[in-house]
Amino acid sequence: MKAILRIKRFDPEKDRKAYNQDYEIDVQEGTTILDGLIQVRGELDGTLAFRRSCRSAICGSCSMMINRMAGLACYTQIQELRSKVITLEPLRGYQVIRDLVVDMEPFFAKLKAVMPYMVHKTPTSDREVPQSQEEHRLLSEAITCILCGSCSASCPRYWHDENYLGPAAILKAYRFVVDSRDEAEEERLAIVNDPSGVFRCRKIFNCVEACPKKINPTEAITALSRKILSNKF
Amino acid sequence: MHKYSYKNGGVYVWFLQRLTGFLLLALLLVHMLVEHFTLGGHELSYELVAKRVATPLWKIIDSLFLVMGTFHGLNGVWMIASDYIKKDWLKVTVVSALLCLGGVILTLGLLTVIPFKM
Ligand code: SF4
Ligand code: FES
């Protein structure tokens, strides 16, 4: 079977505007978008730029707009899309560096802003800090986030407000706030209470739909809003 | 980069928007019930309404209605606008315009509600 990948190309050194280019590729059962891209680069056009590393939906580097929805190229099978022509574009809401490669720096800067690390203030012995299974269950979904950025790239708030923390960063804050071992709840809630934090979310739910790991970032955002509120009154 | 902090926190405005939304709905229901079912039903007349509006309790209720409605409406407009406005000077302009509009609405409204006599 054949399929066409319609790829948005842009090379800042020679193009003034992005343009679409079609590539016809061979598709078998199980062929992913990433397989298709590798085929294009290997056999049809060596100048195509895209990111990938693990090829098994765990590194988060191959996210892009697939038929206008953010998702992982290595996790999306071409036959399942049921379209003859598949449009591939760089992630929305990020600066394009070249072709399908975008600048993820702002995304990671926002992640860093929520203190994405464990803060344990009370002195402990040199043993580990234990956690019960119930306590762990609260964060078991959030820790599967691979930081692919698909959620933020599908969020209209993220496109329009360059300061908005976005679902991924807020989910990270949530992951530590609900962690029984972490002791920086107040600082973290202070950060996400910013006008460009949790209260900027308009409950559009695009992030829930986009997440390849089936995480629900909107639920995390709502949970943090509630926590801020109940801490105030 | 933007500095994320508590100081300019959004929780109060967010909560007030929800609270006023709920109270407005409740007040509206009370208004409908009183006005259209218990007061005059189909024979609602100026005299009946005026008599109600002239009592101190209703003056308080109507003033509350006015204040909450103004806040809820204008804050809602600002929420939507702030989603899309990026330039600082434009933000300041829009906020000032909305505050002025709110001032005018409140003044005119309260001038009507408070001194009202039969
Ligand atoms: S929440 Fe999902 S979509 Fe968002 S960065 Fe994590 S894995 Fe990707
Ligand atoms: S290549 Fe690692 S997630 Fe797709």
Coordinates of C-alpha atoms and ligand atoms in Angstrom, one line a residue:
Chain A
M1 CA 0.0 0.0 0.0
K2 CA 1.1 3.6 -0.6
A3 CA 0.4 6.7 1.3
I4 CA 1.4 10.3 0.9
L5 CA 3.1 12.3 3.6
R6 CA 2.4 16.0 3.1
I7 CA 5.2 17.6 5.1
K8 CA 5.5 21.2 6.1
R9 CA 9.1 22.3 5.1
F10 CA 11.0 25.3 6.3
D11 CA 14.7 26.0 6.1
P12 CA 15.5 29.4 7.6
E13 CA 18.6 29.7 5.5
K14 CA 16.8 29.7 2.2
D15 CA 13.0 29.8 2.6
R16 CA 11.1 32.9 3.4
K17 CA 7.9 31.0 4.0
A18 CA 7.0 27.4 4.9
Y19 CA 5.7 25.3 2.1
N20 CA 4.2 21.7 1.8
Q21 CA 6.0 18.9 0.1
D22 CA 4.5 15.5 -0.7
Y23 CA 6.3 12.2 -0.5
E24 CA 4.9 8.9 -1.5
I25 CA 5.9 6.1 0.8
D26 CA 5.3 2.3 1.2
V27 CA 3.1 1.3 4.0
Q28 CA 2.6 -2.1 5.6
E29 CA 0.6 -3.1 8.6
G30 CA 2.2 -1.5 11.6
T31 CA 4.2 1.1 9.7
T32 CA 4.4 4.2 11.9
I33 CA 4.7 7.9 10.9
L34 CA 8.2 7.8 12.1
D35 CA 9.0 4.7 9.9
G36 CA 7.6 6.8 7.0
L37 CA 9.8 9.8 7.9
I38 CA 12.8 7.6 8.1
Q39 CA 11.9 6.2 4.7
V40 CA 11.6 9.7 3.2
R41 CA 15.0 10.8 4.6
G42 CA 16.8 7.6 3.7
E43 CA 15.4 7.1 0.2
L44 CA 13.7 10.3 -1.1
D45 CA 15.0 13.4 0.5
G46 CA 18.1 13.6 2.8
T47 CA 17.4 17.2 3.7
L48 CA 14.3 16.5 5.8
A49 CA 14.8 17.4 9.4
F50 CA 12.9 15.8 12.3
R51 CA 13.7 14.6 15.8
R52 CA 13.5 11.1 17.1
S53 CA 15.4 8.9 19.5
C54 CA 13.8 5.9 21.2
R55 CA 11.3 4.9 18.5
S56 CA 9.1 3.4 21.2
A57 CA 7.1 6.3 22.7
I58 CA 9.3 6.8 25.7
C59 CA 11.7 9.7 24.9
G60 CA 9.1 12.2 23.8
S61 CA 11.2 13.8 21.1
C62 CA 9.2 12.9 18.0
S63 CA 6.0 14.8 18.8
M64 CA 4.5 16.8 15.9
M65 CA 1.2 17.7 14.4
I66 CA -0.2 14.7 12.6
N67 CA -3.3 15.5 10.6
R68 CA -3.5 18.7 12.7
M69 CA -3.5 16.8 16.0
A70 CA -0.4 16.8 18.3
G71 CA 1.0 13.3 18.8
L72 CA 4.0 11.0 18.7
A73 CA 5.2 10.0 15.2
C74 CA 6.6 6.7 16.5
Y75 CA 3.4 5.8 18.2
T76 CA 0.9 6.6 15.4
Q77 CA 0.4 3.9 12.8
I78 CA -0.4 5.1 9.4
Q79 CA -3.1 2.6 8.6
E80 CA -5.0 3.6 11.7
L81 CA -5.3 7.2 10.5
R82 CA -7.4 6.0 7.5
S83 CA -6.3 8.8 5.3
K84 CA -4.5 8.6 2.0
V85 CA -2.7 12.0 2.5
I86 CA -1.3 12.6 5.9
T87 CA -0.3 16.2 6.9
L88 CA 2.8 16.5 9.1
E89 CA 3.6 19.9 10.7
P90 CA 5.9 21.1 13.4
L91 CA 4.3 21.3 16.9
R92 CA 2.0 24.3 17.2
G93 CA 2.8 27.1 19.6
Y94 CA 6.6 26.6 19.4
Q95 CA 9.2 28.4 17.2
V96 CA 10.2 26.3 14.2
I97 CA 13.9 25.7 13.9
R98 CA 13.7 23.7 10.7
D99 CA 11.1 21.5 9.0
L100 CA 9.6 19.4 11.9
V101 CA 12.1 20.5 14.5
V102 CA 10.9 23.1 17.0
D103 CA 12.6 25.0 19.8
M104 CA 11.5 23.3 23.0
E105 CA 13.4 25.7 25.2
P106 CA 10.4 27.8 26.4
F107 CA 8.6 24.5 27.2
F108 CA 11.5 23.3 29.4
A109 CA 11.9 26.8 31.0
K110 CA 8.3 26.6 32.2
L111 CA 8.9 23.1 33.5
K112 CA 11.9 24.4 35.5
A113 CA 9.8 27.2 36.8
V114 CA 7.6 24.8 38.8
M115 CA 10.6 23.3 40.7
P116 CA 10.5 19.8 39.0
Y117 CA 12.4 18.1 41.8
M118 CA 11.7 16.6 45.2
V119 CA 12.1 18.9 48.1
H120 CA 12.5 17.2 51.5
K121 CA 13.3 19.6 54.3
T122 CA 13.0 17.5 57.5
P123 CA 16.3 15.7 58.1
T124 CA 16.1 12.0 57.4
S125 CA 18.2 9.1 58.4
D126 CA 20.2 7.6 55.5
R127 CA 17.3 5.3 54.8
E128 CA 14.8 5.9 52.0
V129 CA 11.6 7.8 52.7
P130 CA 8.8 5.2 52.4
Q131 CA 5.5 5.8 50.8
S132 CA 2.4 3.6 51.0
Q133 CA 0.7 2.2 47.9
E134 CA -2.3 4.5 48.4
E135 CA 0.0 7.5 48.5
H136 CA 1.8 6.3 45.5
R137 CA -1.4 5.8 43.5
L138 CA -2.0 9.6 43.6
L139 CA 1.0 10.2 41.4
S140 CA 1.2 6.9 39.4
E141 CA -0.4 8.5 36.4
A142 CA 1.4 11.8 36.4
I143 CA 4.9 10.1 36.6
T144 CA 4.3 8.4 33.2
C145 CA 4.6 11.8 31.5
I146 CA 7.4 11.7 28.9
L147 CA 7.5 15.5 28.4
C148 CA 6.7 15.2 24.7
G149 CA 4.9 18.6 24.7
S150 CA 1.9 17.3 22.7
C151 CA -0.5 18.5 25.4
S152 CA 0.8 22.1 25.4
A153 CA 1.0 22.1 21.6
S154 CA -2.7 21.4 21.3
C155 CA -3.8 24.0 23.9
P156 CA -5.2 27.3 22.4
R157 CA -4.3 29.1 25.6
Y158 CA -0.7 27.9 25.1
W159 CA -0.6 29.3 21.6
H160 CA -1.9 32.7 22.6
D161 CA -0.2 33.3 25.9
E162 CA 3.5 32.9 25.8
N163 CA 3.6 33.0 29.6
Y164 CA 1.0 30.3 30.2
L165 CA 2.7 27.5 32.1
G166 CA 0.8 24.9 30.0
P167 CA -0.6 21.4 30.9
A168 CA 2.8 19.6 31.1
A169 CA 4.4 22.0 33.5
I170 CA 1.3 22.1 35.7
L171 CA 1.1 18.4 35.7
K172 CA 4.7 18.3 36.9
A173 CA 3.8 20.6 39.7
Y174 CA 0.9 18.4 40.6
R175 CA 3.1 15.3 40.6
F176 CA 5.1 16.8 43.4
V177 CA 2.3 18.5 45.3
V178 CA 0.5 15.1 45.7
D179 CA 3.7 13.3 46.6
S180 CA 3.7 12.5 50.3
R181 CA 7.5 12.8 50.4
D182 CA 7.6 16.3 49.0
E183 CA 7.6 19.3 51.3
A184 CA 7.4 22.3 49.1
E185 CA 3.7 22.4 48.5
E186 CA 3.3 26.0 49.5
E187 CA 6.1 27.2 47.1
R188 CA 4.8 25.2 44.2
L189 CA 1.2 26.3 44.7
A190 CA 2.4 29.9 44.9
I191 CA 4.0 29.4 41.4
V192 CA 1.0 27.9 39.7
N193 CA -1.3 30.5 41.3
D194 CA 0.2 33.1 39.0
P195 CA -2.3 34.6 36.5
S196 CA -0.5 32.6 33.8
G197 CA -0.8 29.4 35.9
V198 CA -3.7 27.1 36.7
F199 CA -6.4 29.9 36.5
R200 CA -5.5 30.5 32.9
C201 CA -6.8 27.1 31.9
R202 CA -10.1 27.4 30.1
K203 CA -11.0 23.6 30.3
I204 CA -10.8 23.0 26.6
F205 CA -9.6 19.4 27.2
N206 CA -7.5 19.3 24.1
C207 CA -4.5 18.2 26.2
V208 CA -6.4 15.2 27.5
E209 CA -7.2 14.2 23.9
A210 CA -3.6 14.7 22.7
C211 CA -1.7 12.9 25.4
P212 CA -0.1 9.7 24.0
K213 CA 0.2 8.4 27.5
K214 CA -3.5 8.8 28.3
I215 CA -2.8 11.2 31.1
N216 CA -5.4 13.8 32.1
P217 CA -3.6 17.1 32.6
T218 CA -6.9 19.0 33.0
E219 CA -7.7 17.0 36.1
A220 CA -4.3 17.9 37.6
I221 CA -5.0 21.6 36.8
T222 CA -8.4 21.4 38.5
A223 CA -7.0 19.6 41.5
L224 CA -4.3 22.3 42.0
S225 CA -6.9 25.1 41.7
R226 CA -9.0 23.4 44.4
K227 CA -6.0 23.0 46.6
I228 CA -5.0 26.7 46.3
L229 CA -8.6 27.6 47.1
S230 CA -9.0 25.4 50.1
N231 CA -5.6 26.5 51.5
K232 CA -6.9 30.1 51.3
F233 CA -10.2 29.6 53.2
Chain B
M1 CA 11.4 35.0 31.4
H2 CA 8.1 35.7 33.2
K3 CA 8.4 35.4 36.9
Y4 CA 5.7 33.1 38.3
S5 CA 4.6 34.2 41.7
Y6 CA 1.9 34.3 44.3
K7 CA 1.7 38.1 44.6
N8 CA -0.3 38.5 41.4
G9 CA -2.3 35.4 42.2
G10 CA -5.5 34.6 40.3
V11 CA -7.3 32.6 42.9
Y12 CA -9.5 35.4 44.4
V13 CA -10.8 36.7 41.1
W14 CA -11.4 33.2 39.9
F15 CA -13.3 32.4 43.1
L16 CA -15.3 35.6 43.0
Q17 CA -16.3 35.0 39.4
R18 CA -17.7 31.6 40.4
L19 CA -19.4 32.9 43.6
T20 CA -21.1 35.8 41.8
G21 CA -22.1 33.5 39.0
F22 CA -23.9 31.2 41.5
L23 CA -25.4 34.0 43.5
L24 CA -26.7 35.8 40.4
L25 CA -28.4 32.7 39.3
A26 CA -30.0 32.3 42.8
L27 CA -31.1 35.9 42.9
L28 CA -32.5 35.7 39.4
L29 CA -34.6 32.7 40.4
V30 CA -35.9 34.6 43.5
H31 CA -36.6 37.6 41.3
M32 CA -38.6 35.5 38.8
L33 CA -40.5 33.7 41.5
V34 CA -41.4 36.9 43.3
E35 CA -42.2 39.0 40.3
H36 CA -44.1 36.6 38.1
F37 CA -45.7 34.1 40.5
T38 CA -46.3 35.5 43.9
L39 CA -46.5 39.3 43.3
G40 CA -48.9 39.9 40.5
G41 CA -48.8 36.9 38.2
H42 CA -50.4 38.0 35.0
E43 CA -51.6 41.3 36.3
L44 CA -48.2 42.7 37.0
S45 CA -48.4 46.5 37.1
Y46 CA -46.1 49.5 37.8
E47 CA -47.7 50.1 41.2
L48 CA -47.0 46.5 42.4
V49 CA -43.4 46.5 41.2
A50 CA -42.8 50.0 42.5
K51 CA -44.1 49.1 45.9
R52 CA -41.7 46.2 46.1
V53 CA -38.7 48.1 44.8
A54 CA -39.3 50.9 47.3
T55 CA -38.8 48.7 50.4
P56 CA -35.3 48.8 52.1
L57 CA -34.8 45.0 51.8
W58 CA -35.4 45.0 48.1
K59 CA -33.1 48.0 47.8
I60 CA -30.3 45.9 49.4
I61 CA -31.1 42.9 47.2
D62 CA -31.2 45.0 44.0
S63 CA -28.0 46.8 44.9
L64 CA -26.3 43.4 45.4
F65 CA -27.7 42.3 42.1
L66 CA -26.3 45.3 40.4
V67 CA -22.8 45.1 42.0
M68 CA -22.4 41.4 41.4
G69 CA -23.8 41.6 37.8
T70 CA -21.4 44.4 37.0
F71 CA -18.4 42.6 38.4
H72 CA -19.3 39.3 36.8
G73 CA -19.9 40.8 33.4
L74 CA -17.0 43.1 33.2
N75 CA -14.6 40.6 34.8
G76 CA -15.8 38.0 32.3
V77 CA -15.0 40.4 29.4
W78 CA -11.5 41.0 30.9
M79 CA -10.9 37.3 31.3
I80 CA -11.5 36.7 27.6
A81 CA -9.7 39.8 26.5
S82 CA -6.6 39.0 28.7
D83 CA -6.4 35.6 26.9
Y84 CA -5.6 37.3 23.7
I85 CA -4.1 40.7 24.5
K86 CA -0.3 40.5 24.7
K87 CA 0.8 44.2 24.7
D88 CA 1.1 45.7 28.2
W89 CA -0.2 49.1 27.2
L90 CA -3.2 47.6 25.6
K91 CA -3.9 45.6 28.8
V92 CA -3.8 48.8 30.9
T93 CA -6.1 50.6 28.4
V94 CA -8.6 47.8 28.4
V95 CA -8.6 47.5 32.2
S96 CA -9.0 51.2 32.6
A97 CA -11.8 51.3 30.1
L98 CA -13.6 48.5 31.8
L99 CA -13.2 50.1 35.2
C100 CA -14.6 53.4 33.9
L101 CA -17.6 51.5 32.4
G102 CA -18.1 49.7 35.7
G103 CA -18.1 53.0 37.5
V104 CA -20.7 54.5 35.2
I105 CA -22.9 51.5 35.4
L106 CA -22.7 51.4 39.2
T107 CA -23.3 55.1 39.7
L108 CA -26.3 55.2 37.3
G109 CA -27.7 52.0 38.8
L110 CA -27.3 52.9 42.4
L111 CA -28.7 56.4 41.7
T112 CA -31.8 54.6 40.4
V113 CA -32.1 51.9 43.1
I114 CA -31.3 53.7 46.4
P115 CA -33.4 56.9 46.3
F116 CA -36.4 55.3 44.6
K117 CA -39.8 56.3 46.2
M118 CA -43.3 55.2 45.4
Ligands
SF4_1 S1 1.1 15.1 29.7 FE1 1.1 13.7 28.0 S2 1.1 15.0 26.2 FE2 1.8 16.3 27.9 S3 4.0 16.2 27.9 FE3 3.3 14.5 29.3 S4 3.1 12.7 27.9 FE4 3.2 14.5 26.6
FES2 S1 11.0 8.6 19.1 FE1 11.0 8.6 21.3 S2 8.9 9.1 21.7 FE2 8.9 8.9 19.5

